[in-house]
Amino acid sequence: MNTLLLTVDIQNPNNNINKLQEASSILHKGGLVACPTETVYGLCANALDGDAVKSTYVAKGRPSDNPLIIHISDIDMLNKLVTKIPNKAKKLMDRFWPGALTIIFNKSDIVPYQTTGGLETVAIRMPSNKIMRELIKISELPLSAPSANLSGKPSPTTAKYVIEDMNGVIDCIIDGGKCQYGVESTIIDCTRETPVLLRPGSITVDMITEVIGAIEVDKTIIGKVTEQNKPKAPGMKYRHYAPKGEVVLVQGNIKNMPQKINELAESFYNLGSTVGVICTEETKSCYDYNKYKVVCIGTRTNLSSITPNLFQSLREMDENNIEHILCEGFSTDGEGLAIMNRLVKASSYNIINV
Ligand code: TXA
Ligand code: MG
């Protein structure tokens, strides 16, 4: 398949209206279009077309019981997709939409089971990214969009990585630059009396509780998935965010982490392996740049500087054929919970506490 590549200026998506119309007509024919959002790139299809949705799973190599998020541009669209809007959901929508918050509702009959992975509930969000908003508006379609990566790999935060995974596989890729947040949306299930956080993101637990009071947090967000301890979001049980190299997550205080990472790095290096280190401004001077691929992903004093670079750093390790990736840990406060959730999964629970 020949994949059409369209470049759209995020500041002025309206200047590229003809390109977005082209993408829209692909969606109306049941095709797949990758488009940036403020979190990560999404692989869009008409959420109401079961066959189009099915081809999303094929393109990604995604298990069919892992439901998709539907992206909307206005509340009229939402009203058609759900049976009711609970009070707490309404409060969260008023505060955080458009933005990086996905809410689980009970689905209406028009939402096909292909989109919800067979569930009676549906995940919905209203993105803030101007290009994605414009694409939804122009096509007048609710768009299902999982992250636009091959299943299991780190989510793409630039078009370059979408092209790497999806060129020749899907109809169209829209290049709209780097994603602002870099980790996927926060997911909250509002079908229960006490809402449950299913996936952490840039909208933090504190930000949510400030609006609706206490919520439950799914234990598998950081804890290990087992037979007894299954995640409430079906997708979270699969291997995730994983580069080709083996990731070891080293967590502890700012002095001990570099010490332990250097000790491990040295032993891998001496065995002839390629070694990468993912670190922060505070620790970047601790590592030997001649021996290791060292990537600094931001500063600990501002976790919003870390999230846009997190998945990219894992992809860079692959580009450099790094076999052992040693990554510093973070506290789970605020956005740290989203960062640690992705790193814990990327490492397949290969964690060392120091
Ligand atoms: O930021 C994001 O949310 C990105 C961008 C493209 O919008 N999308 C994204 O989609 O991360 P995906 O498919 O990679 O992750 C969707 C997650 C999965 O873990 C899935 O299990 C969960 O949402 N999910 C979807 N529908 C659900 C439902 N009805 N109940 C529980 N979990 C659901
Ligand atoms: Mg994903």
XYZ file of C-alpha atoms and ligand atoms in Angstrom:
388
model
C 0.000 0.000 0.000
C 1.172 3.513 -0.815
C 0.896 5.690 2.308
C 0.040 9.323 1.655
C 2.138 11.714 3.769
C 0.555 15.105 4.542
C 2.290 17.874 6.503
C -0.036 20.204 8.396
C 0.958 23.309 10.359
C -0.439 22.941 13.884
C -0.678 26.702 14.344
C -2.913 27.088 11.288
C -4.614 23.806 10.377
C -7.140 25.876 8.433
C -4.415 26.784 5.920
C -4.267 23.097 5.070
C -7.965 22.511 4.801
C -7.622 20.688 1.460
C -5.200 18.191 3.014
C -7.574 17.522 5.910
C -10.424 17.096 3.419
C -8.343 14.478 1.631
C -7.782 12.672 4.940
C -11.491 12.952 5.707
C -12.468 11.315 2.431
C -10.099 8.411 3.229
C -11.882 7.983 6.592
C -15.297 8.029 4.893
C -14.144 5.200 2.608
C -13.180 3.103 5.658
C -9.456 3.905 5.478
C -6.918 4.579 8.241
C -5.292 7.960 8.925
C -2.589 8.621 11.540
C -2.980 12.053 13.109
C -1.235 13.877 15.968
C -3.026 14.545 19.250
C -1.720 16.468 22.271
C -0.765 13.120 23.899
C 0.591 10.770 21.217
C -0.152 10.119 17.509
C -3.424 8.264 16.979
C -4.422 5.788 14.256
C -7.848 7.082 13.234
C -10.808 5.256 11.711
C -14.534 5.925 11.556
C -15.520 4.641 15.016
C -18.997 3.686 13.768
C -17.726 1.538 10.890
C -17.003 -1.924 12.326
C -14.939 -2.999 9.313
C -12.771 0.130 9.388
C -12.217 -0.380 13.109
C -11.297 -4.008 12.501
C -8.573 -2.967 10.069
C -7.056 -0.805 12.837
C -6.443 -3.947 14.895
C -4.877 -5.671 11.883
C -2.572 -2.722 11.079
C -1.325 -2.556 14.682
C -1.247 -6.305 15.300
C -3.457 -5.561 18.296
C -5.475 -8.204 20.185
C -9.183 -7.701 19.375
C -10.258 -7.651 23.042
C -8.341 -4.398 23.604
C -10.954 -1.632 23.089
C -10.326 1.703 21.372
C -10.870 5.286 22.520
C -13.357 7.366 20.495
C -12.342 10.960 19.801
C -15.021 13.645 19.448
C -15.086 17.377 18.736
C -18.358 18.400 20.430
C -20.934 17.304 22.997
C -23.563 16.517 20.327
C -21.336 13.678 19.193
C -21.020 12.429 22.775
C -24.783 12.372 23.300
C -25.175 9.936 20.400
C -22.508 7.551 21.674
C -23.545 7.089 25.313
C -26.742 6.179 27.195
C -26.177 8.643 30.017
C -23.700 11.180 31.333
C -23.149 10.677 35.081
C -22.779 13.791 37.224
C -19.131 13.248 38.023
C -18.338 12.670 34.349
C -20.047 15.971 33.517
C -17.898 17.800 36.062
C -14.725 16.266 34.649
C -15.749 17.130 31.076
C -16.442 20.737 32.065
C -13.041 21.030 33.684
C -10.740 19.007 31.411
C -12.251 18.832 27.902
C -10.883 19.454 25.397
C -7.803 17.723 26.757
C -5.962 14.586 27.747
C -8.716 12.899 29.754
C -10.589 9.802 28.546
C -13.858 8.927 30.282
C -15.574 5.516 30.227
C -19.381 5.642 29.709
C -22.102 3.073 29.008
C -22.320 2.791 25.235
C -25.325 3.439 23.000
C -26.444 1.000 20.291
C -24.727 2.827 17.434
C -21.238 2.067 18.816
C -20.114 -1.233 17.272
C -18.636 -3.948 19.474
C -15.501 -3.934 17.299
C -14.749 -0.477 18.760
C -15.343 -1.495 22.379
C -13.695 -4.922 22.168
C -17.070 -6.510 22.947
C -17.729 -4.367 26.050
C -20.980 -2.520 26.922
C -18.873 0.500 27.881
C -17.079 2.969 25.636
C -13.999 5.170 26.175
C -14.342 8.744 24.882
C -12.231 11.858 24.838
C -12.304 15.296 23.260
C -8.726 16.080 22.197
C -7.319 19.615 22.268
C -4.823 19.234 19.412
C -6.019 21.603 16.659
C -5.262 19.255 13.758
C -7.130 16.329 15.313
C -10.066 18.583 16.235
C -10.236 19.921 12.697
C -10.080 16.406 11.210
C -13.013 15.282 13.383
C -15.003 18.419 12.532
C -14.390 18.245 8.784
C -15.173 14.532 8.586
C -18.146 14.894 10.970
C -17.193 11.456 12.302
C -16.345 10.232 15.789
C -12.856 8.764 15.307
C -11.530 5.698 17.063
C -7.795 6.121 17.627
C -5.388 3.859 19.439
C -1.785 5.037 19.600
C -0.304 4.792 16.078
C 2.423 2.270 16.923
C 2.761 -1.429 16.277
C 1.232 -3.227 19.255
C 3.715 -3.493 22.134
C 6.098 -0.748 20.970
C 6.491 2.705 22.588
C 3.759 5.116 21.446
C 4.861 7.557 18.715
C 5.260 11.215 19.679
C 6.521 12.398 16.273
C 5.511 11.458 12.701
C 8.940 9.907 12.178
C 8.045 6.996 14.479
C 4.580 6.594 12.931
C 6.275 6.287 9.540
C 8.685 3.720 11.017
C 5.802 1.503 12.196
C 3.007 2.237 9.720
C 4.438 3.294 6.347
C 3.017 1.002 3.653
C 0.474 -0.380 6.132
C -2.078 2.460 6.405
C -3.595 4.951 3.945
C -2.347 8.256 5.264
C -0.051 9.854 7.867
C -0.493 13.488 8.897
C 2.736 15.063 10.162
C 1.816 17.761 12.670
C 5.055 17.934 14.665
C 5.902 16.729 18.152
C 3.132 15.892 20.662
C 2.859 18.268 23.601
C 2.436 15.781 26.496
C 4.034 12.621 25.104
C 2.169 10.127 27.312
C -1.316 8.811 26.563
C -4.434 10.321 28.118
C -5.522 9.688 31.685
C -8.405 7.150 31.662
C -11.159 7.250 34.279
C -14.128 4.895 34.489
C -17.211 6.928 35.441
C -19.715 4.065 35.112
C -19.164 3.182 38.792
C -20.366 5.130 41.831
C -16.748 5.740 42.838
C -14.865 6.453 39.601
C -11.749 4.348 38.955
C -8.480 5.548 37.455
C -7.514 2.965 34.831
C -4.463 4.682 33.329
C -2.530 7.697 34.684
C -1.586 10.579 32.394
C -0.809 14.286 32.455
C -4.121 14.983 34.186
C -3.166 13.752 37.642
C -5.071 12.071 40.493
C -4.895 15.310 42.500
C -6.350 17.342 39.623
C -9.248 14.875 39.352
C -10.020 14.560 43.073
C -10.093 18.327 43.323
C -13.085 18.247 40.955
C -15.021 15.092 41.977
C -13.617 13.979 45.328
C -12.184 10.555 46.120
C -11.510 8.056 43.344
C -10.173 4.517 43.280
C -6.830 3.830 41.597
C -6.384 0.515 39.759
C -3.640 -1.364 41.634
C -2.024 -2.682 38.465
C -1.010 0.834 37.398
C 2.278 0.273 39.195
C 1.730 -3.185 40.720
C 2.340 -6.415 38.843
C -0.407 -7.945 36.704
C -1.215 -11.473 37.921
C -4.127 -13.930 37.671
C -5.530 -12.461 40.921
C -4.615 -8.872 40.106
C -5.985 -8.154 36.632
C -6.113 -4.612 35.239
C -9.563 -3.080 34.711
C -8.578 -1.645 31.309
C -8.261 -4.696 29.048
C -5.298 -3.196 27.167
C -3.158 -2.815 30.268
C -2.596 -6.548 30.591
C -0.466 -6.735 27.451
C 3.283 -6.087 27.170
C 3.636 -2.396 26.492
C 5.909 0.466 25.590
C 8.751 -1.960 25.018
C 11.853 -1.187 22.968
C 13.904 -4.080 21.534
C 16.558 -3.753 24.221
C 16.080 -5.000 27.777
C 15.040 -2.225 30.154
C 16.125 -2.156 33.797
C 14.420 0.456 35.940
C 16.562 1.609 38.857
C 14.694 3.578 41.476
C 15.847 5.234 44.659
C 17.419 8.491 45.718
C 19.258 10.792 43.369
C 22.703 9.701 44.627
C 22.144 5.959 44.666
C 20.536 5.669 41.232
C 23.549 6.839 39.164
C 25.859 4.735 41.315
C 23.869 1.541 40.716
C 23.319 2.322 37.033
C 27.056 2.867 36.515
C 27.792 -0.425 38.257
C 25.349 -2.308 35.984
C 26.425 -0.387 32.877
C 30.053 -1.257 33.493
C 29.316 -4.977 33.808
C 27.193 -5.087 30.625
C 29.790 -3.014 28.768
C 32.621 -5.289 29.849
C 30.706 -8.251 28.440
C 30.693 -6.503 25.061
C 27.049 -5.342 25.100
C 25.752 -1.977 23.946
C 24.444 0.055 26.891
C 22.100 3.025 27.101
C 21.227 5.272 30.038
C 18.044 7.322 30.389
C 18.638 10.101 32.917
C 17.739 13.636 33.926
C 19.371 17.097 34.053
C 20.158 16.490 37.716
C 22.216 13.337 37.021
C 23.432 13.604 33.426
C 27.004 14.493 34.414
C 27.331 11.159 36.266
C 27.612 9.019 33.124
C 30.327 8.207 30.594
C 29.105 9.476 27.204
C 31.995 7.771 25.384
C 30.946 4.312 26.473
C 27.176 4.577 26.747
C 24.319 6.107 24.773
C 23.143 8.638 27.355
C 19.797 10.383 26.847
C 18.676 13.152 29.198
C 14.887 13.441 29.136
C 14.287 16.598 31.188
C 14.423 17.964 34.697
C 12.992 16.459 37.862
C 11.895 19.914 39.005
C 9.309 19.942 36.181
C 7.884 16.531 35.227
C 6.073 18.100 32.249
C 9.542 18.443 30.708
C 10.037 14.658 31.026
C 6.834 13.233 29.501
C 7.324 14.593 25.935
C 10.716 12.838 25.732
C 9.947 9.549 27.473
C 8.824 7.329 24.570
C 11.220 9.066 22.192
C 14.151 8.100 24.431
C 13.105 4.430 24.256
C 12.820 4.645 20.467
C 16.268 6.295 20.277
C 17.737 3.335 22.110
C 16.367 1.054 19.381
C 17.780 3.313 16.675
C 21.188 2.868 18.277
C 20.775 -0.912 18.679
C 21.130 -0.684 22.441
C 20.847 -4.092 24.124
C 20.682 -2.955 27.772
C 18.749 0.180 28.702
C 19.244 1.443 32.252
C 16.652 3.951 33.286
C 16.352 6.155 36.361
C 13.088 6.006 38.335
C 10.825 8.807 39.569
C 8.553 9.417 42.522
C 4.917 8.533 41.772
C 3.606 11.973 42.808
C 1.657 14.012 40.250
C 2.704 13.252 36.670
C 5.303 10.897 38.144
C 2.596 8.209 38.344
C 2.147 8.292 34.543
C 5.905 8.250 33.970
C 6.470 5.326 36.349
C 3.483 3.394 34.935
C 5.054 3.522 31.433
C 8.549 2.696 32.712
C 7.377 -0.190 34.894
C 5.611 -1.710 31.857
C 8.533 -0.959 29.503
C 10.817 -2.827 31.904
C 8.394 -5.761 32.307
C 8.748 -5.231 36.092
C 12.540 -5.505 35.869
C 13.023 -3.055 38.752
C 15.913 -2.555 41.176
C 15.361 -0.523 44.348
C 18.452 1.208 45.697
O -3.906 9.598 24.564
C -4.533 8.619 24.174
O -5.463 8.134 24.825
C -4.138 8.031 22.812
C -4.435 9.088 21.755
C -4.266 8.583 20.355
O -5.721 9.615 21.954
N -4.812 6.798 22.571
C -4.495 5.654 23.224
O -5.203 4.548 22.817
O -3.664 5.588 24.090
P -4.745 3.058 23.125
O -5.621 2.244 22.243
O -3.284 2.914 22.919
O -5.140 2.811 24.598
C -6.509 2.693 24.942
C -6.658 2.137 26.331
C -6.419 0.646 26.409
O -5.657 0.343 27.555
C -7.835 0.088 26.536
O -7.876 -1.126 27.235
C -8.548 1.200 27.299
O -8.013 2.365 26.745
N -10.000 1.179 27.056
C -10.664 1.521 25.938
N -12.004 1.335 26.068
C -12.205 0.877 27.321
C -13.361 0.488 28.064
N -14.568 0.534 27.542
N -13.170 0.056 29.335
C -11.931 0.017 29.883
N -10.789 0.362 29.217
C -10.924 0.783 27.965
Mg -1.330 2.256 22.917
